[in-house]
Coordinates of N, CA, C and O and ligand atoms in Angstrom, one line a residue:
X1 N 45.6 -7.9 -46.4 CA 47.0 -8.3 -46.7 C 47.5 -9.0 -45.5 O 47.4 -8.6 -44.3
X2 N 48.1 -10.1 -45.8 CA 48.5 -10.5 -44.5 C 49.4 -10.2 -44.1 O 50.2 -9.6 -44.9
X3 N 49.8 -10.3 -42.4 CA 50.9 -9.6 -41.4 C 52.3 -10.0 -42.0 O 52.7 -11.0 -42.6
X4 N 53.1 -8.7 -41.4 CA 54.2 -8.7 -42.2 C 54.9 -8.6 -41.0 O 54.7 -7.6 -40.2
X5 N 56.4 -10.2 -40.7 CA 56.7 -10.0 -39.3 C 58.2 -9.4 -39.4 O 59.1 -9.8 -40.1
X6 N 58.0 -8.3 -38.5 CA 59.3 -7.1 -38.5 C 60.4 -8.1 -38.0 O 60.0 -8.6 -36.9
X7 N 62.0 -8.6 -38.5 CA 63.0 -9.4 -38.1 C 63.7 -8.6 -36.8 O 64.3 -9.2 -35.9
X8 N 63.5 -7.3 -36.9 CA 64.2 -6.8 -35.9 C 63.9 -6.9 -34.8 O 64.8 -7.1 -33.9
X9 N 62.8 -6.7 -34.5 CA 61.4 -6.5 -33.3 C 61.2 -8.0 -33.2 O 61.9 -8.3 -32.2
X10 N 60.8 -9.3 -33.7 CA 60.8 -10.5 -33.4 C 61.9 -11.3 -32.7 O 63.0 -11.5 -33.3
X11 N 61.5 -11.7 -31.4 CA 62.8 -12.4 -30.7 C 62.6 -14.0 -30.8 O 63.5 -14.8 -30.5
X12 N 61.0 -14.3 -31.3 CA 60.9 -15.5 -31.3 C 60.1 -15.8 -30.0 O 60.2 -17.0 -29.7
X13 N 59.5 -15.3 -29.5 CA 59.1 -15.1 -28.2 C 59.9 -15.8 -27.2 O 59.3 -16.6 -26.4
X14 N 61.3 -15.7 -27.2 CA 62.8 -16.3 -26.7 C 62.3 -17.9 -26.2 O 62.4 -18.4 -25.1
X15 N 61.9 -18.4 -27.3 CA 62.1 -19.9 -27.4 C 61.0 -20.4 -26.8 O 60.9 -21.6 -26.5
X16 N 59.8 -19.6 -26.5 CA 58.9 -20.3 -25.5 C 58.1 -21.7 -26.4 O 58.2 -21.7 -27.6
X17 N 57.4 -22.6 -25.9 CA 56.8 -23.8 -26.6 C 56.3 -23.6 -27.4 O 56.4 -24.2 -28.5
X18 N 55.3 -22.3 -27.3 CA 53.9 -21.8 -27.7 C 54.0 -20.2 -28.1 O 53.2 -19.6 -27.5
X19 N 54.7 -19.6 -28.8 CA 54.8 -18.0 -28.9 C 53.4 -18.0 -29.5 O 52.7 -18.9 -30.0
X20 N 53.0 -16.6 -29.2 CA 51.5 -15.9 -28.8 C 51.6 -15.7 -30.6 O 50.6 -16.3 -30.9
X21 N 52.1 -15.3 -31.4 CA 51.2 -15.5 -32.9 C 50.6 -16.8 -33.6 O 49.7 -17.0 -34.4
X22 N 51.9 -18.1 -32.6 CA 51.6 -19.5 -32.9 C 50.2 -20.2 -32.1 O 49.4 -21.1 -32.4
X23 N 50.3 -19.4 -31.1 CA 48.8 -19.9 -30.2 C 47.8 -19.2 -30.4 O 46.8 -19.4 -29.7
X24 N 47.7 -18.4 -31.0 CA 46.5 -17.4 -31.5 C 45.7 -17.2 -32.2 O 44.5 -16.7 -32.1
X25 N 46.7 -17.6 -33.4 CA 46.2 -17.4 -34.4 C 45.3 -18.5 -35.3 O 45.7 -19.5 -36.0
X26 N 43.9 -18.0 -35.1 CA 42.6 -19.3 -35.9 C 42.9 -20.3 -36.7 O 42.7 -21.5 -36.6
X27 N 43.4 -19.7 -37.8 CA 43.4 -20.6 -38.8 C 44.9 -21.0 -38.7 O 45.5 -21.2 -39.8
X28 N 46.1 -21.3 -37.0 CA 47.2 -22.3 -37.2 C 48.3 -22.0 -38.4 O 49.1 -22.8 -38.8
X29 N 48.2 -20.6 -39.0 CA 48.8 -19.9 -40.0 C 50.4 -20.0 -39.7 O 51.3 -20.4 -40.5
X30 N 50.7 -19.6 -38.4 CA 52.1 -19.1 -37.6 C 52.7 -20.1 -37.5 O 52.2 -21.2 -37.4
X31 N 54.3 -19.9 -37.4 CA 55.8 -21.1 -37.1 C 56.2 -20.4 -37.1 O 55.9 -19.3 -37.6
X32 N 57.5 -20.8 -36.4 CA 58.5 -20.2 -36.3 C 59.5 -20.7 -37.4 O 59.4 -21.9 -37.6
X33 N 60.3 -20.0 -38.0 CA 61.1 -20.5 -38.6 C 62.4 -21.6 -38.2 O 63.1 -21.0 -37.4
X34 N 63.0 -22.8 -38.5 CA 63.7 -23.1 -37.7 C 65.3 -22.7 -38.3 O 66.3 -23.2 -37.7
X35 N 65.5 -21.8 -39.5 CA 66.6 -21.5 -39.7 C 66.9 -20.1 -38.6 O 67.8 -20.0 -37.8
X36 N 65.7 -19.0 -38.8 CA 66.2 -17.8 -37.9 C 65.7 -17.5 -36.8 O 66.0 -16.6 -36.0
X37 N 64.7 -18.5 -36.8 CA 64.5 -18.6 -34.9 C 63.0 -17.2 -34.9 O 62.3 -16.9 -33.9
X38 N 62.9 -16.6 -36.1 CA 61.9 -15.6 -36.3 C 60.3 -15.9 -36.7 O 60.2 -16.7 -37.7
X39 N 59.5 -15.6 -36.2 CA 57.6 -16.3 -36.7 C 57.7 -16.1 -38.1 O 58.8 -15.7 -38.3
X40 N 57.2 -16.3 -39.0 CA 56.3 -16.4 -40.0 C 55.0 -16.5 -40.8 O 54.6 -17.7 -40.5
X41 N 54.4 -16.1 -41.3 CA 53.4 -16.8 -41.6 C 53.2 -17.5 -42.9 O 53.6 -16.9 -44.0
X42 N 52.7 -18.6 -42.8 CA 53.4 -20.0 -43.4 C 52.7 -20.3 -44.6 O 53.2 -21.0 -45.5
X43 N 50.9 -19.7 -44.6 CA 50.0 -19.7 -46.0 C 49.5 -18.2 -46.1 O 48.2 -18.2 -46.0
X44 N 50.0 -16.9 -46.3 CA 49.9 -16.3 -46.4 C 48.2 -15.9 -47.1 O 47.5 -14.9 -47.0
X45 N 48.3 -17.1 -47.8 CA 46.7 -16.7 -49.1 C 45.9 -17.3 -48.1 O 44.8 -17.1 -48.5
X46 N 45.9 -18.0 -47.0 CA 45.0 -18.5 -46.3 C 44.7 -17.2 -44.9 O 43.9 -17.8 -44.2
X47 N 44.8 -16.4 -44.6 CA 45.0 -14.9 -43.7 C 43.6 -14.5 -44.5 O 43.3 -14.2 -45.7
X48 N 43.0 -14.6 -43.3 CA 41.7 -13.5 -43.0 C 42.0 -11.9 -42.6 O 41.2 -11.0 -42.9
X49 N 43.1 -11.8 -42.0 CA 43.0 -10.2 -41.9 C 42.2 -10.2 -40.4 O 41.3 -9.3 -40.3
X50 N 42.2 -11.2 -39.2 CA 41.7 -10.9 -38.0 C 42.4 -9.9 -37.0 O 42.0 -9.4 -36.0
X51 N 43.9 -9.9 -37.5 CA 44.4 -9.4 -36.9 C 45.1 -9.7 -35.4 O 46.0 -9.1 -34.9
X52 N 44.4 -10.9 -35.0 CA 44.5 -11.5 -33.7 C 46.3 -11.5 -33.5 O 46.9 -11.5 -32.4
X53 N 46.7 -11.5 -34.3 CA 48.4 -12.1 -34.2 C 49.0 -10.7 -34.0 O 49.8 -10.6 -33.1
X54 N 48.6 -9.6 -34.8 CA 48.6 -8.6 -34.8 C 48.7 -8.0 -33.5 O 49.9 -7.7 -33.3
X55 N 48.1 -7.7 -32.9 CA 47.2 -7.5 -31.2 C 48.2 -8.3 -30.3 O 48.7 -7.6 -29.5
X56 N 48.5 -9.5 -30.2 CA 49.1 -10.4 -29.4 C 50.5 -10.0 -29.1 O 51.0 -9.7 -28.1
X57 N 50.9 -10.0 -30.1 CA 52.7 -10.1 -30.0 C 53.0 -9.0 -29.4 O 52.6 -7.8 -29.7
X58 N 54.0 -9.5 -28.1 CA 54.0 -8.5 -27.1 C 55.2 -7.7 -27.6 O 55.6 -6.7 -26.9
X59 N 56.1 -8.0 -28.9 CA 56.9 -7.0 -29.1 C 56.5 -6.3 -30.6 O 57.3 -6.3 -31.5
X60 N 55.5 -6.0 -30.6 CA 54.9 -5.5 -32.0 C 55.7 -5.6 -33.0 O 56.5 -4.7 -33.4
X61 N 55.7 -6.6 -33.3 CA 56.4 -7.3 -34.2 C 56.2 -7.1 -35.7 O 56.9 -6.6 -36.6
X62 N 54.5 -7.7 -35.7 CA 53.7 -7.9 -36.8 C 52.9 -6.6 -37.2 O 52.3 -5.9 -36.4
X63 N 53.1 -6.3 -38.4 CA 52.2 -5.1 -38.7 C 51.3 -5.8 -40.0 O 51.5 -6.8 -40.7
X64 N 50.2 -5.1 -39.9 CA 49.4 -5.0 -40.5 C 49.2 -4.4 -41.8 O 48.9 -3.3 -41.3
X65 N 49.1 -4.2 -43.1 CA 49.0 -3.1 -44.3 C 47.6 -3.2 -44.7 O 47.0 -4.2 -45.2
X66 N 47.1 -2.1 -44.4 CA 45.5 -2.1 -44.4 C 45.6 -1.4 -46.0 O 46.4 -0.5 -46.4
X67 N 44.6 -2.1 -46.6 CA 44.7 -2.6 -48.4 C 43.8 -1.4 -48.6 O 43.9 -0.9 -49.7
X68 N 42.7 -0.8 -47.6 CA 41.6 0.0 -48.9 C 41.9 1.3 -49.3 O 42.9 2.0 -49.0
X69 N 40.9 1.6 -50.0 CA 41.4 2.8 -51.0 C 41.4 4.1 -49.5 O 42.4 4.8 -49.6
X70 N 40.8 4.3 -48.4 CA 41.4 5.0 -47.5 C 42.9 5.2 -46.5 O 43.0 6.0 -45.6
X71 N 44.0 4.1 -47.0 CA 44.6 4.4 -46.5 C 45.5 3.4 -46.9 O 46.1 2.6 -46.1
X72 N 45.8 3.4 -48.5 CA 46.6 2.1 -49.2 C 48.1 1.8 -48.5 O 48.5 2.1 -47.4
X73 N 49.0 1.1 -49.5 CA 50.0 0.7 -48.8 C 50.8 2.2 -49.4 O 50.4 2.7 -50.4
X74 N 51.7 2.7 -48.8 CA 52.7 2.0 -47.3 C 51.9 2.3 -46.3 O 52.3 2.2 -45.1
X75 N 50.5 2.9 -46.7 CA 50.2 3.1 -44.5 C 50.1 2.0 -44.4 O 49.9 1.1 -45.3
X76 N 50.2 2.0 -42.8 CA 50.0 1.3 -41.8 C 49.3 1.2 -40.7 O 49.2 2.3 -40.1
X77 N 48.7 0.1 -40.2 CA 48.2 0.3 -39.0 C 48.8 -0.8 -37.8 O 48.7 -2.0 -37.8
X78 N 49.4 0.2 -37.0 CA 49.8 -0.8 -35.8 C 49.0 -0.8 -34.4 O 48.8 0.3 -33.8
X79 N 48.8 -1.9 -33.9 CA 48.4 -1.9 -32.7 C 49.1 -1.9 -31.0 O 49.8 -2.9 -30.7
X80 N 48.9 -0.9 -30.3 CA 49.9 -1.4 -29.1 C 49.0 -1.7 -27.3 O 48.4 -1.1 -26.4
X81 N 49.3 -2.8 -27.6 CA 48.0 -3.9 -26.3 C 48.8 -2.9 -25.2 O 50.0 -2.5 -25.3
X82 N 47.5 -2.7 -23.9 CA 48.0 -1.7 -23.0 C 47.0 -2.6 -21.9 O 46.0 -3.1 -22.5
X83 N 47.1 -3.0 -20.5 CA 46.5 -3.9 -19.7 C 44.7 -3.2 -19.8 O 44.0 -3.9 -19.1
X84 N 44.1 -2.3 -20.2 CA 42.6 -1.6 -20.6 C 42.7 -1.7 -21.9 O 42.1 -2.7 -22.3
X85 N 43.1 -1.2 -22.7 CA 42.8 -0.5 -24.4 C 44.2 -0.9 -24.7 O 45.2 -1.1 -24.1
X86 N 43.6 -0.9 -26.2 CA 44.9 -0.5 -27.6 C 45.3 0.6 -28.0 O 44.3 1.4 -28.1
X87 N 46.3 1.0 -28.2 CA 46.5 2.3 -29.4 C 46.6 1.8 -30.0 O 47.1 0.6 -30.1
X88 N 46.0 2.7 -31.2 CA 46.2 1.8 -32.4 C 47.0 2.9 -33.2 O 46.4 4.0 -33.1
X89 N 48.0 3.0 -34.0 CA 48.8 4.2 -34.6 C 48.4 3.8 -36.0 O 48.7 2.6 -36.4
X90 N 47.5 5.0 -37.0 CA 47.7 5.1 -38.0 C 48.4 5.6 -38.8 O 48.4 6.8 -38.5
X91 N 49.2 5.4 -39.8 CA 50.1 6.1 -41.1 C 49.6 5.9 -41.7 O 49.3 4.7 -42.1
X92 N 49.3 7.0 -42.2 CA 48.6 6.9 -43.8 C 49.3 6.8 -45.1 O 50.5 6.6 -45.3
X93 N 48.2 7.1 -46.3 CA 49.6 6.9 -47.1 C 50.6 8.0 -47.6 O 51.6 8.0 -48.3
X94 N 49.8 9.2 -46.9 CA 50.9 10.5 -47.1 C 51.8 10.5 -45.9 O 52.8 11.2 -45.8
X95 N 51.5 9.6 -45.1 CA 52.5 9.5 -43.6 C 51.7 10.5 -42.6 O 52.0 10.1 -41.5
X96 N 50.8 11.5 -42.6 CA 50.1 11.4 -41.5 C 50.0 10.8 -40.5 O 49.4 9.7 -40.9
X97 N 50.3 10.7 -39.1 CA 50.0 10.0 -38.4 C 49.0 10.1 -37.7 O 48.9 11.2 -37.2
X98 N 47.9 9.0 -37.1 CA 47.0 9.4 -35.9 C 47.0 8.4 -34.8 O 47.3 7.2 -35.1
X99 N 46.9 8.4 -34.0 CA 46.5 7.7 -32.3 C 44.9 7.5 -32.5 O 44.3 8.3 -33.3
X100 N 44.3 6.5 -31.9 CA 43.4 5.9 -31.2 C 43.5 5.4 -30.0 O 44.4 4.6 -30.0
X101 N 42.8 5.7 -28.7 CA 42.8 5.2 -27.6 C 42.0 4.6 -26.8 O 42.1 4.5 -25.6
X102 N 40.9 4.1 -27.7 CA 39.6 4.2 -26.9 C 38.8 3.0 -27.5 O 37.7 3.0 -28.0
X103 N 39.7 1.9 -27.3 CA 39.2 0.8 -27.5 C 39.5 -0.3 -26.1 O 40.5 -0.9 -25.9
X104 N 38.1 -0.3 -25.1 CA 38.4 -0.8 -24.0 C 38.7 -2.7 -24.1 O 38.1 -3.5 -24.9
X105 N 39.6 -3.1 -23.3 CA 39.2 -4.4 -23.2 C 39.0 -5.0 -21.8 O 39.8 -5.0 -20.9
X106 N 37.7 -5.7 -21.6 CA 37.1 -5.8 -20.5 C 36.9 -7.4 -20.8 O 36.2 -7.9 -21.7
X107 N 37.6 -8.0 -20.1 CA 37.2 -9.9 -20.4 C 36.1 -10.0 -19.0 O 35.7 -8.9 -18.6
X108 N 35.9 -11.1 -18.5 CA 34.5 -11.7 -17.7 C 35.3 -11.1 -16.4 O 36.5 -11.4 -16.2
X109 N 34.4 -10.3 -15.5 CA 34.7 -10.7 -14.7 C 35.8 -9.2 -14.0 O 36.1 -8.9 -12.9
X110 N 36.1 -8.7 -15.0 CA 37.2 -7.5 -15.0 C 36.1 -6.3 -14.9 O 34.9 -6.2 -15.1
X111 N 37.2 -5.2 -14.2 CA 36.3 -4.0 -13.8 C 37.1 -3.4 -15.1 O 38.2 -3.8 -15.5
X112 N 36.1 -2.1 -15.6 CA 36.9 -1.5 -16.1 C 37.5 -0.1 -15.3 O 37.0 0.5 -14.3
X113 N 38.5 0.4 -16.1 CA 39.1 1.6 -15.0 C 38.2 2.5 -14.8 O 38.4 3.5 -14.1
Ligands
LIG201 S1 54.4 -13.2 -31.0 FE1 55.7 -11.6 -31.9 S2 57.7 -11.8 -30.9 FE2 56.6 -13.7 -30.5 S3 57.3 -15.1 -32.2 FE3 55.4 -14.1 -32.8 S4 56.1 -12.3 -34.0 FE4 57.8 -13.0 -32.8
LIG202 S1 45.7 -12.0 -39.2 FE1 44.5 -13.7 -38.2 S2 44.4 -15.3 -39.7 FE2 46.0 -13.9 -40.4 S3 47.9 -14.8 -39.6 FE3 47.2 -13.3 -38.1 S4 45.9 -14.4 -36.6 FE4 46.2 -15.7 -38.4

Protein backbone atom coordinates (compact mmCIF):
# COMPACT_ATOMS: atom_id res chain seq x y z
CA UNK A 1 0.00 0.00 0.00
CA UNK A 2 1.50 3.04 -0.61
CA UNK A 3 2.85 5.75 2.16
CA UNK A 4 0.43 7.71 3.77
CA UNK A 5 1.93 11.40 4.55
CA UNK A 6 0.84 12.39 8.26
CA UNK A 7 -0.22 16.60 7.61
CA UNK A 8 0.70 17.09 11.05
CA UNK A 9 4.30 15.70 11.27
CA UNK A 10 5.11 17.03 7.54
CA UNK A 11 6.78 20.51 7.58
CA UNK A 12 7.59 20.26 4.07
CA UNK A 13 11.06 19.76 4.85
CA UNK A 14 10.76 23.79 5.58
CA UNK A 15 11.10 24.69 1.93
CA UNK A 16 14.31 22.98 1.23
CA UNK A 17 14.97 22.59 -2.96
CA UNK A 18 15.08 18.93 -2.61
CA UNK A 19 13.09 17.39 0.57
CA UNK A 20 14.44 13.80 1.30
CA UNK A 21 10.96 11.92 0.10
CA UNK A 22 11.41 14.07 -3.27
CA UNK A 23 15.17 12.99 -3.58
CA UNK A 24 14.77 9.52 -2.70
CA UNK A 25 12.39 8.18 -3.82
CA UNK A 26 13.14 5.68 -7.24
CA UNK A 27 10.51 5.81 -9.15
CA UNK A 28 10.30 10.27 -8.75
CA UNK A 29 6.72 9.43 -7.02
CA UNK A 30 7.07 12.54 -4.41
CA UNK A 31 6.04 16.61 -4.64
CA UNK A 32 5.27 18.68 -2.66
CA UNK A 33 2.08 20.09 -2.86
CA UNK A 34 1.90 23.71 -3.89
CA UNK A 35 -1.41 24.52 -2.20
CA UNK A 36 -0.29 23.10 1.49
CA UNK A 37 3.25 23.25 1.25
CA UNK A 38 2.86 19.21 2.49
CA UNK A 39 4.65 15.99 0.31
CA UNK A 40 2.46 13.79 -1.41
CA UNK A 41 2.61 10.99 -3.36
CA UNK A 42 1.54 11.89 -6.80
CA UNK A 43 0.89 8.08 -8.58
CA UNK A 44 0.10 6.21 -5.86
CA UNK A 45 -0.59 2.90 -8.25
CA UNK A 46 2.93 3.37 -9.34
CA UNK A 47 4.56 2.64 -5.35
CA UNK A 48 6.57 -0.36 -5.00
CA UNK A 49 6.38 -0.47 -1.30
CA UNK A 50 10.43 0.14 -1.02
CA UNK A 51 9.87 2.07 1.65
CA UNK A 52 12.87 4.31 1.02
CA UNK A 53 10.69 7.54 1.59
CA UNK A 54 9.49 5.85 4.57
CA UNK A 55 13.07 5.54 6.28
CA UNK A 56 14.13 9.09 5.01
CA UNK A 57 11.87 11.61 6.35
CA UNK A 58 13.43 12.97 9.23
CA UNK A 59 10.13 13.83 10.83
CA UNK A 60 8.35 10.50 10.34
CA UNK A 61 6.03 11.76 8.53
CA UNK A 62 5.14 8.90 6.16
CA UNK A 63 3.79 5.68 7.40
CA UNK A 64 3.61 2.67 5.92
CA UNK A 65 0.24 0.13 6.05
CA UNK A 66 1.75 -3.23 5.64
CA UNK A 67 -1.23 -5.14 3.60
CA UNK A 68 -0.65 -9.01 4.61
CA UNK A 69 -2.70 -11.26 6.23
CA UNK A 70 -0.14 -10.96 9.35
CA UNK A 71 -0.63 -7.75 10.26
CA UNK A 72 -3.66 -6.10 8.03
CA UNK A 73 -4.73 -2.52 8.11
CA UNK A 74 -4.93 -0.44 10.65
CA UNK A 75 -1.44 -1.89 11.79
CA UNK A 76 1.23 -0.24 11.15
CA UNK A 77 4.63 -0.23 10.64
CA UNK A 78 6.81 2.80 11.37
CA UNK A 79 10.38 3.29 11.01
CA UNK A 80 12.57 5.65 13.21
CA UNK A 81 16.30 6.25 11.43
CA UNK A 82 18.83 6.47 14.50
CA UNK A 83 22.71 7.48 13.23
CA UNK A 84 23.47 2.97 13.53
CA UNK A 85 19.99 1.20 13.25
CA UNK A 86 16.21 1.74 12.83
CA UNK A 87 13.40 1.06 15.17
CA UNK A 88 11.11 -0.07 13.62
CA UNK A 89 7.56 0.05 15.80
CA UNK A 90 5.04 -2.45 14.97
CA UNK A 91 1.06 -2.15 15.56
CA UNK A 92 -0.70 -4.70 14.85
CA UNK A 93 -4.04 -5.16 13.93
CA UNK A 94 -5.24 -5.86 17.56
CA UNK A 95 -2.89 -2.76 18.48
CA UNK A 96 -0.19 -4.79 20.07
CA UNK A 97 2.80 -3.13 19.90
CA UNK A 98 6.44 -4.27 19.18
CA UNK A 99 10.07 -2.61 18.81
CA UNK A 100 12.85 -3.79 16.57
CA UNK A 101 16.33 -2.60 17.06
CA UNK A 102 18.63 -4.51 15.35
CA UNK A 103 18.87 -3.41 12.01
CA UNK A 104 22.54 -2.05 11.58
CA UNK A 105 23.38 0.64 9.02
CA UNK A 106 26.93 0.55 8.03
CA UNK A 107 27.66 2.61 4.54
CA UNK A 108 31.52 2.24 3.02
CA UNK A 109 33.80 3.05 5.05
CA UNK A 110 31.88 3.41 8.49
CA UNK A 111 32.82 1.52 11.70
CA UNK A 112 30.17 -0.03 13.31
CA UNK A 113 29.46 0.69 17.13
S1 LIG B 1 10.67 14.09 3.88
FE1 LIG B 1 8.99 14.06 5.38
S2 LIG B 1 8.92 16.13 6.27
FE2 LIG B 1 10.12 16.24 4.36
S3 LIG B 1 8.59 16.82 2.80
FE3 LIG B 1 8.76 14.57 2.78
S4 LIG B 1 7.11 13.84 4.18
FE4 LIG B 1 7.44 16.03 4.57
S1 LIG C 1 7.64 3.49 -1.03
FE1 LIG C 1 9.36 3.69 -2.49
S2 LIG C 1 8.40 3.81 -4.52
FE2 LIG C 1 6.78 4.19 -3.00
S3 LIG C 1 6.70 6.43 -2.82
FE3 LIG C 1 8.11 5.68 -1.20
S4 LIG C 1 10.18 5.74 -2.07
FE4 LIG C 1 8.69 5.93 -3.78
Amino acid sequence: MPPYVLPDKCDGCKNEADPWCVAVCPGNLFMIDPVTSKALCRDPGECWDCMTCTIFCPRQAIVTQVQYQLAPIPAELIPRLGKRHITWTLIDCKGRIYRLENMILAGEGEEED
